[in-house]
XYZ file of N, CA and C in Angstrom:
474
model
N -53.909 -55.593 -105.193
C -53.714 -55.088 -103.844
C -52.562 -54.101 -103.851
N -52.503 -53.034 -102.861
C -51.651 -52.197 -102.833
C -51.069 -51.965 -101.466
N -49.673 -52.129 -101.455
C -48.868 -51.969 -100.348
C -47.611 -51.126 -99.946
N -47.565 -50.670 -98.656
C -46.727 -49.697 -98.728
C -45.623 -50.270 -97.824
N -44.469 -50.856 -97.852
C -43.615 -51.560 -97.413
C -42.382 -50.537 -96.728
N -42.145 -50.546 -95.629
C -41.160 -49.690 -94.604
C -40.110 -50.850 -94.083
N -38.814 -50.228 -94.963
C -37.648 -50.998 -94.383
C -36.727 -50.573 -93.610
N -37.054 -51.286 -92.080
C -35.727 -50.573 -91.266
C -34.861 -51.274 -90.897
N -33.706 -50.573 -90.483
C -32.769 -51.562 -89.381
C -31.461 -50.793 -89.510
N -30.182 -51.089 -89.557
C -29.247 -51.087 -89.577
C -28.421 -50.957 -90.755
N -27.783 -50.102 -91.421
C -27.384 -50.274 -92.881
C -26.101 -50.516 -92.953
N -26.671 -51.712 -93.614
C -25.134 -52.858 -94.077
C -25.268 -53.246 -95.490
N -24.549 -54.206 -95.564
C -24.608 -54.678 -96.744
C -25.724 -55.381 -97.306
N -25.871 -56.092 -95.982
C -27.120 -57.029 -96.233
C -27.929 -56.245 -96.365
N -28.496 -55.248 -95.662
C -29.703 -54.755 -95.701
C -30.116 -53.752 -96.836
N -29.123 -53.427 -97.304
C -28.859 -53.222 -98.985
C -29.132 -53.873 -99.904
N -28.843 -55.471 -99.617
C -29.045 -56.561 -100.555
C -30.305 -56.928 -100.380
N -30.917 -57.478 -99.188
C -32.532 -57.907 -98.962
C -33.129 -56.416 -99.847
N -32.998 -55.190 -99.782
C -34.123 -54.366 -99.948
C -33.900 -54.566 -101.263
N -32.853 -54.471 -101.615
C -32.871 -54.084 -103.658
C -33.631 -55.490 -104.044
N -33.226 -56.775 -103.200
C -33.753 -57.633 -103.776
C -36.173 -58.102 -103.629
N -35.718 -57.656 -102.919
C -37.699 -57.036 -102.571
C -38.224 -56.486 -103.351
N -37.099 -55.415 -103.725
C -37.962 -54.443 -104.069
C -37.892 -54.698 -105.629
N -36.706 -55.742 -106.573
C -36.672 -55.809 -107.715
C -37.576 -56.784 -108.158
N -38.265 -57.753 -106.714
C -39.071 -59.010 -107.422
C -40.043 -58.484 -107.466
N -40.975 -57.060 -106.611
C -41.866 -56.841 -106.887
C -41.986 -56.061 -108.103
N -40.747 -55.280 -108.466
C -40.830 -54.854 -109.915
C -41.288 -56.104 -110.911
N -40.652 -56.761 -110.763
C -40.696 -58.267 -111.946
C -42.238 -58.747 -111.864
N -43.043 -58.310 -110.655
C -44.433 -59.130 -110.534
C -45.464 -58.070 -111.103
N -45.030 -56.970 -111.314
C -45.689 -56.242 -112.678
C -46.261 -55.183 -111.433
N -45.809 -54.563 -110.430
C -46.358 -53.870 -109.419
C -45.748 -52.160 -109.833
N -46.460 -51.362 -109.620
C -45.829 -50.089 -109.918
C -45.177 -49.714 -108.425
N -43.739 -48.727 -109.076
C -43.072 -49.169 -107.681
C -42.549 -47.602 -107.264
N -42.964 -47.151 -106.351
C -41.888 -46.221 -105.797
C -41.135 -45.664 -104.318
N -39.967 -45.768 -104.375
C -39.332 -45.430 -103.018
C -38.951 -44.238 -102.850
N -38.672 -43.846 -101.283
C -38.394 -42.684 -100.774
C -37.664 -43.227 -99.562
N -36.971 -42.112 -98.803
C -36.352 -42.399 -97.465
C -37.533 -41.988 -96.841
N -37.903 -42.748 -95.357
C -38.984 -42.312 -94.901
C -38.611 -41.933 -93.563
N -39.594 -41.038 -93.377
C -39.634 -40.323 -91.816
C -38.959 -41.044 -90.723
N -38.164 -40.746 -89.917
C -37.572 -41.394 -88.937
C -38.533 -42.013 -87.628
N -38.938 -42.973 -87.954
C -39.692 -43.219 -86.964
C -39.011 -44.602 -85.825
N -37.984 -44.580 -86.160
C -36.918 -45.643 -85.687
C -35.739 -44.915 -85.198
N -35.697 -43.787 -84.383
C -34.745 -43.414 -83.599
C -33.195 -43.944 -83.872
N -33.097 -44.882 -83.644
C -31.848 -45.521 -83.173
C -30.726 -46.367 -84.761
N -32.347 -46.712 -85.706
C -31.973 -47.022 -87.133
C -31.236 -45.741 -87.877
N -30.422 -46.548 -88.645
C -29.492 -45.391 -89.632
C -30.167 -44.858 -90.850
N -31.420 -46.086 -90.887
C -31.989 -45.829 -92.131
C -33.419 -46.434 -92.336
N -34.399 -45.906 -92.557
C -35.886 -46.074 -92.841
C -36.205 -45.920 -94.277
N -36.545 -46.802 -95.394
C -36.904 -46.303 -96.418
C -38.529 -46.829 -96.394
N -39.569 -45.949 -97.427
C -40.489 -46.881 -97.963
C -40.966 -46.704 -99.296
N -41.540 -47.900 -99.612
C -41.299 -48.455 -100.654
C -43.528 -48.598 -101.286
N -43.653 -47.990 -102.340
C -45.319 -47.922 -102.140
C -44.957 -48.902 -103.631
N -46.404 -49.987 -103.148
C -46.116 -51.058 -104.055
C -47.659 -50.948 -104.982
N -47.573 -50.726 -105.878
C -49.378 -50.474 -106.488
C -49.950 -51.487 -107.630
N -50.563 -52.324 -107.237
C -51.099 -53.139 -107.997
C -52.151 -53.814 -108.204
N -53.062 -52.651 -108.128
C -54.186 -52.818 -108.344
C -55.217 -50.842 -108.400
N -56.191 -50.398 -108.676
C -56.710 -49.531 -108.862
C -58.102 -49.211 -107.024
N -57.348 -50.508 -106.457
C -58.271 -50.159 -105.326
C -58.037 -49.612 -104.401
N -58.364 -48.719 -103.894
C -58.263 -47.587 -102.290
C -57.121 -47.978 -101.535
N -57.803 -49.144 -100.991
C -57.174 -49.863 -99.799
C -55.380 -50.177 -100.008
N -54.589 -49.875 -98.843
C -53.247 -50.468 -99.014
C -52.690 -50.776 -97.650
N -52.434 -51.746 -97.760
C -51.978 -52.693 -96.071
C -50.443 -51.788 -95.619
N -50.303 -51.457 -95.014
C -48.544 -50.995 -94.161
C -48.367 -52.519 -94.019
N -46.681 -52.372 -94.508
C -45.899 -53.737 -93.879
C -44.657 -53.405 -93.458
N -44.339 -53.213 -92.137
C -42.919 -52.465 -91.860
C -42.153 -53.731 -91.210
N -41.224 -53.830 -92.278
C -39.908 -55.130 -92.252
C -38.884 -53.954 -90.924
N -39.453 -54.779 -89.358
C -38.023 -54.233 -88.743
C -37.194 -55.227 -88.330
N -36.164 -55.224 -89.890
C -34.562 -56.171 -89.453
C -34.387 -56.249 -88.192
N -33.823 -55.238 -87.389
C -33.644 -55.273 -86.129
C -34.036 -54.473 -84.860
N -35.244 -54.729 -84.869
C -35.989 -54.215 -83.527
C -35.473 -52.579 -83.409
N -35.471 -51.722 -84.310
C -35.457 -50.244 -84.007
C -36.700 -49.458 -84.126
N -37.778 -49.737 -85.247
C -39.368 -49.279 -84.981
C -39.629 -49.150 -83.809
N -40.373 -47.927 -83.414
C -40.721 -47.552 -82.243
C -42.518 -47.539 -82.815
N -42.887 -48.515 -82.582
C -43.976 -48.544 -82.645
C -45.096 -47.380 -82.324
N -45.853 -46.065 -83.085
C -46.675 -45.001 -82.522
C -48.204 -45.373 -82.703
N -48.993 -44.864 -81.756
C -50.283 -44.832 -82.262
C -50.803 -44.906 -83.410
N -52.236 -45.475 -84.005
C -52.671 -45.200 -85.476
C -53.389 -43.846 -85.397
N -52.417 -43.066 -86.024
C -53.165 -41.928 -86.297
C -54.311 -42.171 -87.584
N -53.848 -42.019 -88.421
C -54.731 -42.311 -89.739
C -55.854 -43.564 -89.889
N -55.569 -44.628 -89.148
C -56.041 -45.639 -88.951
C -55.657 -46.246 -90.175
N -54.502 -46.574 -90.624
C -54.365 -47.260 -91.916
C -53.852 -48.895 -91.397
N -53.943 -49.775 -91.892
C -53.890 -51.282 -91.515
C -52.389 -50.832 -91.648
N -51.753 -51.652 -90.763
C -50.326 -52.194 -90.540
C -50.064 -53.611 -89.685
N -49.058 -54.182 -90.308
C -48.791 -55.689 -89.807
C -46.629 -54.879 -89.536
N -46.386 -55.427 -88.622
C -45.208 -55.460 -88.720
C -44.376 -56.856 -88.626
N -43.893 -56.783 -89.132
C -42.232 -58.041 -89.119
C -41.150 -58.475 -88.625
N -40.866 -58.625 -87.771
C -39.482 -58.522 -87.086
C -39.031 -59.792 -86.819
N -37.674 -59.864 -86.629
C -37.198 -61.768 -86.166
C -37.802 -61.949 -84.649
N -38.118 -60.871 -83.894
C -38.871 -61.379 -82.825
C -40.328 -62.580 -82.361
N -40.741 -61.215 -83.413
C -42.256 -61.604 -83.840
C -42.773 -62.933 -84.255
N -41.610 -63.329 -85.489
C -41.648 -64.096 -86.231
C -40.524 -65.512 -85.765
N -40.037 -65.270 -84.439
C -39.391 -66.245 -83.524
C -37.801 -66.691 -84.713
N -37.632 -65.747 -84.971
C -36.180 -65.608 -85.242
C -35.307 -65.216 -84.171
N -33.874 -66.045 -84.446
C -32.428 -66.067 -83.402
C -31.685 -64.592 -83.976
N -31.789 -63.717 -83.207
C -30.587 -62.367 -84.099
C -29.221 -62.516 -83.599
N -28.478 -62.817 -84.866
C -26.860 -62.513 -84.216
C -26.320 -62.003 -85.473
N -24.732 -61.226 -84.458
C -24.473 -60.586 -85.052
C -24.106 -60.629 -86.929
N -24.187 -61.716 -87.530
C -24.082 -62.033 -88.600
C -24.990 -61.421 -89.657
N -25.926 -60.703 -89.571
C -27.592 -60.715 -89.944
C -28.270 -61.297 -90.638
N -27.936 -62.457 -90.519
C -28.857 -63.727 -91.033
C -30.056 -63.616 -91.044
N -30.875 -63.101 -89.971
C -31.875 -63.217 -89.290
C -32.573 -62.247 -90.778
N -32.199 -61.155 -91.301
C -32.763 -60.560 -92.319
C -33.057 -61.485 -93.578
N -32.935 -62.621 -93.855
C -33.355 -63.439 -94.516
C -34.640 -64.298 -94.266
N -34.434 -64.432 -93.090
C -36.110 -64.645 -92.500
C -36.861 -63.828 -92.798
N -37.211 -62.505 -92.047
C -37.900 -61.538 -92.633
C -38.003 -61.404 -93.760
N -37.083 -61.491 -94.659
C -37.791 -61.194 -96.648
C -38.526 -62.290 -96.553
N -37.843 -63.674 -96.242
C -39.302 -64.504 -96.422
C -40.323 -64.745 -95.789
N -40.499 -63.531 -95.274
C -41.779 -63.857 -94.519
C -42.715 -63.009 -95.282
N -42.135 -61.909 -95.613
C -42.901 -61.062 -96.912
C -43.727 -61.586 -97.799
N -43.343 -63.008 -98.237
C -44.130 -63.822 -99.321
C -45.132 -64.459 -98.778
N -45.596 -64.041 -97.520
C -46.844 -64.994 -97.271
C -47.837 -63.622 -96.908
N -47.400 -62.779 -97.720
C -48.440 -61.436 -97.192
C -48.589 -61.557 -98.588
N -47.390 -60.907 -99.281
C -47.824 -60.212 -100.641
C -47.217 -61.428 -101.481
N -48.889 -62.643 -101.769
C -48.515 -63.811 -102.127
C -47.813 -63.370 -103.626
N -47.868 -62.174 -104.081
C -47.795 -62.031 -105.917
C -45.741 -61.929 -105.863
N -45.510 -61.829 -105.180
C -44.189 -61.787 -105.142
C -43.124 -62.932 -105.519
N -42.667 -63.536 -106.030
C -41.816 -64.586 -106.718
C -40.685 -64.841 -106.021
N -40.441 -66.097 -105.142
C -39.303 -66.786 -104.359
C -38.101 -66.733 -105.218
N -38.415 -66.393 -106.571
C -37.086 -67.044 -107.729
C -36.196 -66.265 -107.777
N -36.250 -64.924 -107.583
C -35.505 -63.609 -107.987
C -34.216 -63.827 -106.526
N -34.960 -63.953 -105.286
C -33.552 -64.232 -104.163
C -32.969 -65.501 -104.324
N -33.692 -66.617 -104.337
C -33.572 -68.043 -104.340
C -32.658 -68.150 -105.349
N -32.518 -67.140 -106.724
C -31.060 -67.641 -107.255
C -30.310 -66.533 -107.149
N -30.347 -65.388 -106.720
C -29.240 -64.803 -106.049
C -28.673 -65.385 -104.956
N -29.332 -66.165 -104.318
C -28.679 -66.918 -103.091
C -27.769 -68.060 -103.349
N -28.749 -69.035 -104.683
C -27.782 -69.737 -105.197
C -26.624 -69.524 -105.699
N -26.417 -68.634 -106.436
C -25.341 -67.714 -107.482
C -24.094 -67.589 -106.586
N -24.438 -66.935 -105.340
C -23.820 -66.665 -103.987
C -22.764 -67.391 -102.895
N -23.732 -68.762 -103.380
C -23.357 -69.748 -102.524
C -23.752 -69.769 -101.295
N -24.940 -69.184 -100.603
C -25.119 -68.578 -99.115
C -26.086 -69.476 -99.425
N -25.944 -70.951 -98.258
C -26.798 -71.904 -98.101
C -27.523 -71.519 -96.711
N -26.788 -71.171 -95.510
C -27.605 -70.611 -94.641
C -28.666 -69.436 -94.924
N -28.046 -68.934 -95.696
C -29.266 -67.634 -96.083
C -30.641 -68.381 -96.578
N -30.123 -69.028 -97.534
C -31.417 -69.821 -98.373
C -32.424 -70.710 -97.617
N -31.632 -71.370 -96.321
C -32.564 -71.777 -95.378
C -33.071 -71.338 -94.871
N -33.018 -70.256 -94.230
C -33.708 -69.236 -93.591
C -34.956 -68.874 -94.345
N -34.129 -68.038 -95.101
C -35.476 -67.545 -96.490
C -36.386 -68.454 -96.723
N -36.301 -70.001 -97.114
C -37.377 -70.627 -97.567
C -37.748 -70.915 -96.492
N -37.132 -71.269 -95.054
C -38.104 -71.418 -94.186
C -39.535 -70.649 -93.985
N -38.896 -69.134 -93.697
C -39.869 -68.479 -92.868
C -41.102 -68.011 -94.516
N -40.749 -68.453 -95.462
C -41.552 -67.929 -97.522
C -42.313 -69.038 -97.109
N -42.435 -70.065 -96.252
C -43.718 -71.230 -96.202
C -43.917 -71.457 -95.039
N -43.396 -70.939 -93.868
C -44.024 -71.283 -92.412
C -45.236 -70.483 -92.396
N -46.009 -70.545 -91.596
C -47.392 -69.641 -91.585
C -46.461 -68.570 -90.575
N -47.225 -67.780 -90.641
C -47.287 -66.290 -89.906
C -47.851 -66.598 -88.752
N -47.662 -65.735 -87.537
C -47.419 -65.809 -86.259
C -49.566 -65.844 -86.586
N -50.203 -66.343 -85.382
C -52.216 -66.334 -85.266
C -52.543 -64.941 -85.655
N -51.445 -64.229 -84.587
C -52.290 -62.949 -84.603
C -52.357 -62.219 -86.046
N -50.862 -62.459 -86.817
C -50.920 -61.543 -88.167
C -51.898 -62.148 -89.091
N -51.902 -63.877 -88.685
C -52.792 -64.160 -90.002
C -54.195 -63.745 -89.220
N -54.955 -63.397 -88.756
C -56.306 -62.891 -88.154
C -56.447 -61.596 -88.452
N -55.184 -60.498 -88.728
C -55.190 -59.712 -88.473
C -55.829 -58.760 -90.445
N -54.404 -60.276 -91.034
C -54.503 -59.846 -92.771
C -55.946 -60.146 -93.038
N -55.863 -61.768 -92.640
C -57.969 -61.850 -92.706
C -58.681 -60.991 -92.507
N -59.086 -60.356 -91.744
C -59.792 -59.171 -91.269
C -59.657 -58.013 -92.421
N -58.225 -57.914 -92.717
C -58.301 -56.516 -93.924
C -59.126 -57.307 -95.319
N -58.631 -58.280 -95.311
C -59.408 -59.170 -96.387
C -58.519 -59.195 -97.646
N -57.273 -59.979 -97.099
C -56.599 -60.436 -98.025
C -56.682 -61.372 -98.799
């Protein structure tokens, strides 16, 4: 399967740390990988990157736009290409100012793009000592996804 992953929000530290760390487990899961800064389609965000994940030789590639913190401005489908988006809203995450809440979101990533490996954050987190982070993360890496996204991935035929 092939995916094209859009990370927005706010650029901090964390959001430095979640992306390198995304983006290094999908290196490790044998995915061909390449990033760019992407088109501003988040007004108010400091920073939009995306990230095209290729692993497999077939057509099809799902949009998955991780918005940390509610700055995606959601536009029409022009192209008609599948997109699911992510957000702590969506996904009934608490946002404060700490950005915890961006640990939810990476793990929610793992119930889309099942080829992705919990191990690569799960011991950076350990290493870290960030036990709240790690709860978060494994929470939302095994809660199901909100009806509508899982109906939605079904349908593309994940």
């Amino acid at each position: 399967m092939n995916y094209c992953l859009i990370f927005c929000g706010y650029r901090n530290e964390i959001f430095d740390t979640v992306v390198r760390l995304m983006l290094e487990s999908a290196r490790e899961s044998d995915y061909l990988l390449s990033t760019k800064t992407q088109e501003l389609r988040a007004p108010y965000s400091s920073l939009a990157l995306s990230a095209k994940l290729v692993g497999s030789a077939r057509p099809e590639v799902l949009t998955v736009i991780l918005d940390f913190d509610h700055v995606y401005v959601e536009q029409p489908v022009i192209d008609s290409k599948p997109t699911v988006i992510l957000s702590p809203k969506k996904l009934g995450i608490e946002m404060k100012d700490d950005s915890l809440h961006y640990w939810g979101v990476a793990g929610a990533i793992l119930k889309i793009i099942s080829d992705l490996s919990p191990a690569y954050v799960t011991s950076y987190l350990i290493d870290k000592d960030m036990n709240d982070e790690m709860n978060l993360f494994k929470k939302h890496s095994v809660t199901s996804l909100p009806l509508d996204m899982q109906e939605y991935i079904a349908n593309f035929g994940l």
